Coordinates of C-alpha atoms in Angstrom, one line a residue:
M1 CA -7.0 40.5 -34.7
K2 CA -8.8 43.1 -32.6
R3 CA -11.9 42.7 -34.6
M4 CA -11.5 38.9 -34.6
F5 CA -11.1 38.8 -30.9
S6 CA -14.1 41.0 -30.2
V7 CA -16.3 38.8 -32.4
M8 CA -14.8 35.4 -31.3
L9 CA -15.9 35.5 -27.7
P10 CA -19.6 36.2 -28.4
A11 CA -19.6 33.6 -31.2
A12 CA -18.0 31.0 -29.0
V13 CA -20.7 31.6 -26.3
L14 CA -23.5 31.3 -28.9
L15 CA -22.0 28.1 -30.3
A16 CA -21.8 26.5 -26.8
G17 CA -24.6 24.1 -26.0
C18 CA -26.3 24.1 -29.4
V19 CA -26.9 20.3 -29.2
S20 CA -27.8 18.1 -26.3
M21 CA -27.3 14.3 -26.5
A22 CA -29.3 13.5 -23.4
P23 CA -32.3 11.3 -24.0
D24 CA -35.7 13.0 -24.0
Y25 CA -37.0 12.7 -20.5
A26 CA -40.3 10.9 -19.9
R27 CA -41.8 10.4 -16.5
P28 CA -42.2 6.7 -15.8
E29 CA -45.7 5.3 -15.4
S30 CA -47.0 5.3 -11.9
P31 CA -46.6 1.8 -10.4
V32 CA -49.6 2.2 -8.1
P33 CA -53.4 2.3 -8.6
R34 CA -55.1 5.6 -9.2
Q35 CA -57.3 5.3 -6.2
W36 CA -56.9 3.8 -2.7
R37 CA -59.2 1.0 -1.6
G38 CA -62.1 2.1 0.5
V39 CA -61.7 5.8 -0.4
A40 CA -64.4 7.6 -2.4
A41 CA -63.3 9.0 -5.8
A42 CA -62.4 12.6 -6.0
S43 CA -65.2 15.1 -6.4
D44 CA -66.3 16.4 -9.8
A45 CA -64.4 19.6 -9.1
T46 CA -61.2 17.7 -9.0
Q47 CA -61.7 15.7 -12.2
G48 CA -61.6 16.6 -15.9
G49 CA -57.9 17.6 -15.9
A50 CA -58.0 19.6 -12.6
R51 CA -55.5 18.9 -9.9
P52 CA -56.8 16.2 -7.5
V53 CA -57.7 17.0 -3.9
S54 CA -54.6 17.1 -1.7
L55 CA -53.2 19.0 1.3
L56 CA -50.4 20.5 -0.7
D57 CA -51.8 24.0 -0.6
V58 CA -52.7 23.9 3.2
E59 CA -49.9 25.8 4.9
W60 CA -48.8 24.3 8.1
R61 CA -49.8 27.3 10.2
S62 CA -53.4 26.8 9.0
F63 CA -53.3 23.0 9.6
F64 CA -52.0 23.2 13.2
R65 CA -54.5 25.5 14.7
D66 CA -53.3 25.5 18.3
E67 CA -51.1 28.7 18.7
R68 CA -48.9 27.0 21.3
L69 CA -48.2 24.1 18.9
R70 CA -47.5 26.5 16.1
Q71 CA -44.9 28.3 18.1
V72 CA -43.2 25.1 19.2
I73 CA -43.0 24.0 15.6
A74 CA -41.5 27.3 14.6
L75 CA -39.0 26.9 17.4
G76 CA -38.0 23.5 16.0
L77 CA -37.7 24.8 12.5
A78 CA -35.2 27.4 13.8
H79 CA -33.1 25.1 16.0
N80 CA -33.3 21.5 14.9
R81 CA -29.8 20.3 13.9
D82 CA -31.0 17.8 11.2
L83 CA -32.9 20.6 9.4
R84 CA -29.9 22.8 9.7
I85 CA -27.7 20.2 8.0
A86 CA -30.3 19.8 5.3
L87 CA -30.2 23.6 4.7
L88 CA -26.5 23.6 4.5
N89 CA -26.6 20.7 2.0
I90 CA -28.9 22.9 -0.2
E91 CA -26.3 25.7 -0.1
K92 CA -23.6 23.3 -1.0
A93 CA -25.6 21.9 -4.0
R94 CA -26.5 25.5 -5.1
A95 CA -22.8 26.4 -5.1
Q96 CA -21.9 23.2 -7.0
Y97 CA -24.5 24.1 -9.6
R98 CA -23.1 27.6 -10.0
I99 CA -19.6 26.2 -10.5
Q100 CA -20.9 23.9 -13.3
R101 CA -22.9 26.6 -14.9
A102 CA -19.9 28.9 -15.0
A103 CA -18.1 26.2 -17.1
A104 CA -20.4 27.1 -20.0
L105 CA -18.9 30.6 -20.3
P106 CA -15.2 31.5 -20.9
S107 CA -13.2 32.7 -17.9
V108 CA -11.7 36.0 -19.0
K109 CA -8.6 37.2 -17.1
V110 CA -6.3 40.2 -17.2
D111 CA -2.6 39.5 -16.7
A112 CA 0.1 42.1 -16.2
G113 CA 3.7 41.4 -15.5
Q114 CA 7.3 42.4 -15.8
S115 CA 10.4 40.3 -16.4
A116 CA 14.1 41.2 -16.2
S117 CA 17.2 39.3 -17.2
R118 CA 21.0 40.0 -17.2
S119 CA 23.4 38.6 -19.8
P120 CA 27.1 38.3 -18.8
A121 CA 29.8 39.8 -21.0
S122 CA 31.1 36.3 -21.9
V123 CA 27.9 35.5 -23.9
S124 CA 27.0 39.0 -25.0
A125 CA 27.5 39.9 -28.7
T126 CA 28.8 43.3 -27.7
G127 CA 31.3 41.8 -25.2
T128 CA 29.6 43.7 -22.3
S129 CA 27.0 42.6 -19.9
A130 CA 23.4 43.7 -20.6
V131 CA 20.2 43.9 -18.7
S132 CA 16.9 43.5 -20.6
R133 CA 13.4 44.2 -19.3
Q134 CA 10.0 43.4 -20.7
Y135 CA 6.6 44.6 -19.6
S136 CA 3.3 43.1 -20.6
A137 CA -0.5 43.6 -20.1
E138 CA -2.9 41.1 -21.7
V139 CA -6.6 40.2 -21.5
G140 CA -7.9 36.8 -22.7
F141 CA -9.2 33.4 -21.9
S142 CA -7.6 29.9 -22.0
S143 CA -8.8 26.4 -22.7
Y144 CA -12.4 27.4 -23.2
E145 CA -14.3 24.4 -24.5
L146 CA -16.8 24.9 -27.3
D147 CA -19.7 22.9 -26.2
L148 CA -20.8 21.8 -29.7
F149 CA -22.1 18.4 -28.5
G150 CA -23.7 19.5 -25.3
R151 CA -21.3 17.8 -22.8
I152 CA -21.0 20.9 -20.5
R153 CA -24.7 21.6 -20.9
S154 CA -25.6 18.1 -19.8
L155 CA -23.3 18.4 -16.8
K156 CA -25.0 21.7 -16.0
D157 CA -28.4 20.1 -16.2
E158 CA -27.2 17.3 -14.0
A159 CA -26.0 19.8 -11.4
L160 CA -29.3 21.7 -11.5
E161 CA -31.4 18.5 -11.1
S162 CA -29.1 17.4 -8.2
Y163 CA -29.7 20.8 -6.6
L164 CA -33.5 20.5 -7.0
S165 CA -33.4 17.0 -5.6
T166 CA -31.5 18.3 -2.5
A167 CA -33.9 21.1 -2.1
A168 CA -36.8 18.6 -2.2
T169 CA -35.1 16.4 0.3
Q170 CA -34.8 19.4 2.6
R171 CA -38.5 20.1 2.3
S172 CA -39.2 16.4 3.1
T173 CA -37.0 16.7 6.2
R174 CA -38.8 19.9 7.2
L175 CA -42.2 18.2 6.8
S176 CA -41.1 15.1 8.8
L177 CA -39.7 17.4 11.5
M178 CA -43.0 19.3 11.8
A179 CA -44.9 16.0 12.1
E180 CA -42.5 14.6 14.7
I181 CA -42.8 17.8 16.8
A182 CA -46.6 17.7 16.5
G183 CA -46.6 14.0 17.5
D184 CA -44.4 14.6 20.5
W185 CA -46.5 17.7 21.6
L186 CA -49.8 15.7 21.3
T187 CA -48.3 12.8 23.2
L188 CA -47.3 15.2 26.0
A189 CA -50.8 16.6 26.0
A190 CA -52.4 13.1 26.2
D191 CA -50.0 12.0 29.0
R192 CA -50.7 15.2 30.9
E193 CA -54.4 14.4 30.6
L194 CA -53.8 10.9 31.8
L195 CA -51.8 12.3 34.7
A196 CA -54.7 14.6 35.6
L197 CA -57.1 11.6 35.3
A198 CA -54.9 9.5 37.6
R199 CA -54.7 12.4 40.2
R200 CA -58.5 12.9 40.1
T201 CA -59.0 9.2 40.6
L202 CA -56.5 9.2 43.5
E203 CA -58.3 12.1 45.1
S204 CA -61.7 10.3 44.7
Q205 CA -60.2 7.1 46.1
H206 CA -58.7 9.0 49.1
E207 CA -62.1 10.5 49.9
T208 CA -63.6 7.1 49.8
L209 CA -60.8 5.8 52.1
V210 CA -61.5 8.5 54.6
L211 CA -65.2 7.6 54.6
S212 CA -64.5 3.9 54.8
E213 CA -62.2 4.4 57.8
H214 CA -64.9 6.3 59.5
R215 CA -67.6 3.7 58.7
H216 CA -65.2 0.9 59.7
A217 CA -64.8 2.6 63.1
L218 CA -68.5 2.6 63.5
G219 CA -68.7 -1.1 62.5
V220 CA -70.6 -0.5 59.3
V221 CA -67.7 -1.4 56.8
S222 CA -65.9 -4.7 57.1
G223 CA -62.1 -5.0 57.3
L224 CA -62.0 -6.6 53.9
D225 CA -63.8 -3.6 52.3
L226 CA -61.4 -1.2 54.0
A227 CA -58.4 -3.2 52.8
Q228 CA -59.8 -3.1 49.2
V229 CA -60.2 0.6 49.4
R230 CA -56.6 1.1 50.6
S231 CA -55.4 -1.2 47.8
S232 CA -57.2 1.0 45.2
V233 CA -55.7 4.1 46.7
E234 CA -52.2 2.8 46.4
S235 CA -52.9 1.6 42.9
A236 CA -54.1 5.1 41.9
R237 CA -51.0 6.6 43.6
A238 CA -48.7 4.3 41.6
D239 CA -50.5 5.3 38.4
A240 CA -50.1 9.0 39.2
A241 CA -46.4 8.7 39.9
S242 CA -45.9 6.6 36.7
Y243 CA -47.7 9.2 34.5
A244 CA -45.8 12.1 36.2
A245 CA -42.5 10.4 35.2
Q246 CA -43.9 9.8 31.6
V247 CA -44.8 13.5 31.3
E248 CA -41.2 14.5 32.1
E249 CA -39.9 12.0 29.6
D250 CA -42.3 13.4 27.0
R251 CA -41.1 16.9 27.6
N252 CA -37.4 15.8 27.2
A253 CA -38.3 14.1 23.9
L254 CA -40.0 17.2 22.7
E255 CA -37.1 19.5 23.6
L256 CA -34.7 17.1 21.9
V257 CA -36.5 17.1 18.6
V258 CA -37.1 20.9 18.8
G259 CA -33.4 21.4 19.6
A260 CA -34.0 24.1 22.3
P261 CA -35.8 24.4 25.6
V262 CA -39.6 24.7 25.3
P263 CA -41.1 27.4 27.5
D264 CA -43.8 26.3 29.9
A265 CA -46.3 28.6 28.3
L266 CA -46.0 26.7 25.0
L267 CA -46.7 23.3 26.6
P268 CA -50.1 21.7 26.3
S269 CA -52.3 22.0 29.4
G270 CA -53.5 18.4 29.3
S271 CA -57.1 19.5 30.0
G272 CA -60.0 18.0 28.2
D273 CA -61.6 21.5 28.2
E274 CA -59.0 22.8 25.7
P275 CA -58.8 20.2 22.9
V276 CA -56.1 20.5 20.3
L277 CA -57.8 21.7 17.1
L278 CA -56.5 20.3 13.8
A279 CA -57.7 21.0 10.3
Q280 CA -59.9 18.3 8.8
V281 CA -58.4 16.0 6.1
P282 CA -60.3 15.9 2.8
A283 CA -62.0 12.6 2.0
G284 CA -61.5 12.5 -1.8
L285 CA -57.9 11.6 -2.6
D286 CA -56.2 10.7 -5.9
S287 CA -52.8 8.9 -5.9
T288 CA -51.5 11.4 -8.5
A289 CA -51.2 13.8 -5.6
L290 CA -48.2 11.8 -4.5
L291 CA -46.2 13.0 -7.5
V292 CA -45.6 16.3 -5.8
R293 CA -44.7 14.8 -2.4
P294 CA -41.2 16.1 -1.5
D295 CA -39.5 12.7 -1.4
V296 CA -41.1 11.7 -4.7
V297 CA -40.1 15.0 -6.2
S298 CA -36.5 14.5 -5.0
A299 CA -36.4 11.0 -6.6
E300 CA -37.7 12.4 -9.9
H301 CA -35.0 15.1 -9.9
A302 CA -32.4 12.5 -9.2
L303 CA -33.8 10.6 -12.2
K304 CA -33.5 13.7 -14.4
A305 CA -30.0 14.2 -13.2
A306 CA -29.1 10.6 -14.3
N307 CA -30.8 11.2 -17.6
A308 CA -28.6 14.3 -18.2
N309 CA -25.5 12.4 -17.2
I310 CA -26.1 10.0 -20.2
G311 CA -25.9 13.1 -22.5
A312 CA -22.5 14.0 -21.0
A313 CA -21.3 10.4 -21.5
R314 CA -22.5 10.4 -25.1
A315 CA -20.8 13.7 -25.9
A316 CA -17.5 12.3 -24.7
F317 CA -17.3 10.2 -27.9
F318 CA -17.1 13.3 -30.0
P319 CA -14.1 15.7 -30.6
T320 CA -13.4 18.4 -27.9
I321 CA -12.6 21.8 -29.3
S322 CA -10.8 24.3 -27.0
L323 CA -9.8 27.9 -27.6
T324 CA -7.1 30.0 -26.0
A325 CA -6.8 33.7 -27.1
S326 CA -5.3 36.9 -25.7
D327 CA -4.9 40.5 -26.8
G328 CA -2.5 42.9 -25.1
R329 CA 0.7 44.9 -25.1
I330 CA 4.4 44.0 -24.7
S331 CA 7.2 46.5 -24.5
S332 CA 10.8 46.7 -23.2
Q333 CA 10.0 50.1 -21.7
L334 CA 7.2 50.7 -19.3
S335 CA 6.5 54.1 -20.9
D336 CA 6.0 52.5 -24.3
L337 CA 3.7 49.7 -23.1
F338 CA 0.6 51.3 -24.4
S339 CA 2.0 52.8 -27.6
G340 CA 0.8 51.7 -31.0
A341 CA 3.9 49.7 -31.7
S342 CA 3.6 47.5 -28.6
R343 CA 0.4 45.7 -29.7
S344 CA 0.5 41.8 -29.4
W345 CA -2.1 39.0 -29.7
S346 CA -2.2 35.2 -29.7
F347 CA -4.8 32.7 -30.8
A348 CA -4.4 28.9 -30.2
P349 CA -7.3 26.6 -31.0
S350 CA -7.0 22.9 -30.2
I351 CA -9.0 19.8 -31.0
T352 CA -8.9 16.4 -29.2
I353 CA -10.4 13.4 -31.0
P354 CA -10.8 10.2 -29.1
I355 CA -9.4 7.3 -31.2
F356 CA -8.6 4.4 -28.8
D357 CA -9.4 4.2 -25.1
A358 CA -9.7 0.5 -24.5
G359 CA -13.5 0.8 -24.1
S360 CA -13.4 3.3 -21.4
L361 CA -15.9 5.7 -23.0
R362 CA -18.3 2.9 -23.8
A363 CA -18.1 1.6 -20.2
S364 CA -18.7 5.2 -18.9
L365 CA -21.9 5.4 -21.1
D366 CA -23.0 1.9 -19.9
V367 CA -22.5 3.1 -16.3
A368 CA -24.6 6.2 -16.9
K369 CA -27.4 4.2 -18.4
I370 CA -27.4 1.7 -15.6
E371 CA -27.4 4.5 -13.0
R372 CA -30.5 5.9 -14.9
D373 CA -32.2 2.5 -14.6
I374 CA -31.4 2.4 -10.9
T375 CA -32.9 5.8 -10.3
V376 CA -36.0 4.7 -12.3
A377 CA -36.4 1.9 -9.8
E378 CA -35.8 4.2 -6.9
Y379 CA -38.4 6.6 -8.2
E380 CA -41.0 3.9 -8.6
R381 CA -40.1 2.6 -5.1
A382 CA -40.6 6.1 -3.7
I383 CA -44.1 6.2 -5.2
Q384 CA -45.0 2.8 -3.9
T385 CA -43.7 3.7 -0.4
A386 CA -45.7 6.9 -0.5
F387 CA -48.8 5.1 -1.6
R388 CA -48.6 2.5 1.2
E389 CA -48.0 5.2 3.8
V390 CA -51.2 7.0 2.7
A391 CA -53.1 3.7 2.5
D392 CA -52.1 2.8 6.0
A393 CA -53.1 6.2 7.4
L394 CA -56.4 6.0 5.5
S395 CA -57.2 2.5 6.8
V396 CA -56.8 3.8 10.3
R397 CA -59.1 6.8 9.6
V398 CA -61.9 4.8 8.0
S399 CA -63.4 3.6 11.3
M400 CA -61.9 6.3 13.5
Q401 CA -65.1 8.3 14.0
E402 CA -67.1 5.2 14.8
R403 CA -64.4 4.1 17.3
L404 CA -64.4 7.5 19.0
A405 CA -68.2 7.5 19.3
A406 CA -68.2 4.0 20.7
Q407 CA -65.5 4.9 23.2
Q408 CA -67.3 8.0 24.3
A409 CA -70.5 6.0 24.8
L410 CA -68.5 3.5 26.8
V411 CA -67.2 6.2 29.1
Q412 CA -70.7 7.6 29.6
A413 CA -72.1 4.1 30.4
S414 CA -69.2 3.3 32.7
S415 CA -69.6 6.6 34.5
R416 CA -73.3 5.9 35.2
T417 CA -72.5 2.4 36.4
F418 CA -69.9 3.7 38.8
Q419 CA -72.2 6.3 40.2
L420 CA -74.8 3.7 40.9
A421 CA -72.3 1.2 42.4
E422 CA -70.8 3.9 44.6
A423 CA -74.2 5.0 45.8
R424 CA -75.1 1.4 46.7
Y425 CA -71.8 1.0 48.6
R426 CA -72.3 4.3 50.5
N427 CA -75.8 3.2 51.5
G428 CA -74.5 -0.2 52.7
M429 CA -76.4 -2.2 50.0
D430 CA -73.3 -3.7 48.3
S431 CA -69.7 -4.5 49.2
Y432 CA -66.9 -2.2 48.0
L433 CA -65.8 -4.8 45.4
D434 CA -68.7 -3.9 43.1
A435 CA -67.9 -0.2 43.3
L436 CA -64.2 -0.9 42.8
D437 CA -64.9 -3.0 39.6
A438 CA -67.1 -0.2 38.3
Q439 CA -64.5 2.4 39.0
R440 CA -61.7 0.4 37.3
T441 CA -64.0 0.0 34.3
L442 CA -64.6 3.7 34.1
Y443 CA -60.9 4.5 34.6
E444 CA -59.9 2.2 31.8
A445 CA -62.6 3.6 29.5
Q446 CA -61.4 7.1 30.2
Q447 CA -57.8 6.1 29.5
G448 CA -58.9 4.4 26.3
L449 CA -60.8 7.6 25.2
I450 CA -57.7 9.7 25.8
S451 CA -55.4 7.3 23.9
L452 CA -57.9 7.0 21.0
S453 CA -58.2 10.8 20.8
L454 CA -54.4 10.9 20.6
T455 CA -54.4 8.2 17.8
E456 CA -57.0 10.3 15.9
A457 CA -55.0 13.5 16.2
N458 CA -51.8 11.7 15.2
N459 CA -53.6 10.1 12.3
R460 CA -54.4 13.6 10.9
V461 CA -50.8 14.7 11.3
T462 CA -49.6 11.5 9.6
L463 CA -52.0 12.1 6.7
Y464 CA -50.8 15.7 6.4
K465 CA -47.2 14.4 6.3
V466 CA -47.6 11.5 3.9
L467 CA -49.6 13.6 1.4
G468 CA -46.8 16.2 1.4
G469 CA -49.0 18.9 2.9
G470 CA -47.8 22.5 2.6
M471 CA -44.6 21.6 0.8
N472 CA -45.6 22.3 -2.8
M473 CA -43.0 24.9 -3.9
D474 CA -43.0 26.4 -7.3
R475 CA -40.1 25.3 -9.5
Q476 CA -39.8 28.6 -11.3
M477 CA -39.3 30.3 -7.9
I478 CA -36.4 28.1 -7.2
L479 CA -34.9 28.7 -10.6
T480 CA -35.3 32.5 -10.1
G481 CA -33.3 32.1 -6.9
L482 CA -30.6 30.5 -9.0
G483 CA -30.6 33.3 -11.5
E484 CA -32.1 31.1 -14.3

């Protein structure tokens, strides 16, 4: 029995998982076009079997080039509660996978014990009471299932794919968090610049008011012109106060998503002399790049998990073979427990064959197949959603440079118009109404340029997000972390 027990355990392990009844996995055909409308085809360097152009290999610290923004993002990655929950979900999925993986191997235990009993004289063969003792020490395993039909292996594969899906979801959450922090930071920068513009306008209007009051005292400026100047001053003051409140709201929103206070030194200055520098987005894009976007990867791992679950449901139709075995010592005297005569062993194989279950197994298999079909639809929907998000971002970007150039030209023209109108007013050639209209036009054009620059910067961040930038993690690295 000793030789049998020493051979039985390795043999049982080798027999486990010899067969898998899960269907062969095949990635569904992509339900979206290969190329986005209005986007040039990928360059020759990305064709002929090579991976298409994408932002997957652009690490986020290289993409966000402003050091203050990088530090704020790093602060958010360390303190954001949603990301913390996602990380804990990964740890939970990893532990669940390890539990399921352990089921493929027998659980070997060592048991040691002592029992004592007393028999009264009335039932004793000798007519006297007797005390008997028994000592035991055994090593063995119980109810170990031989996975001849791959049920446990399929469950292990399902747990692995579920873990990988959770890990991809965490990467998607991380990428969305970085994009949200960047968007809030850029919005704060734009509103600070708008606040600075409003204050400069207020200062200019106040200077004009002082001059107009002096000229009105001399009888050069009419009371109507003076009233219009005062009206423009109050309007500029209201704008400055409104933007000041908006800047505070922006900072509160930024600190909420970061999950911690943001130091003043990491806030954007709001000065046009220090623009936020972001990496350029490549022009040639292929929709196959979406297949490694974190949320799409998560959906595909969920599909693989459902596929493995079908294998477990199929294996349930076949017999289940379990083994229980032990080898040890039993003796009535503790001193004789390890003597040659105290040797004991047990071996108890069992087999369970399903005969009648009122259709339960068939229904379980149908459920597994339907769940697989549902995850196929969810996977295809994830690809379609990703394709649309990229298409929307690209449609914004197509005319962005032309819009920026036109807006910059409008600012320059409006500035020249205001300079001429103000000079004519100061020289008494025109009323203040012409200068006021010119200044309002310039003010609106400058506001429009700031807003459009924010839209352009946010568009780059959005493209980086929807293309899954910087989130391409090697599967083998993850498996290595699991001990695979």
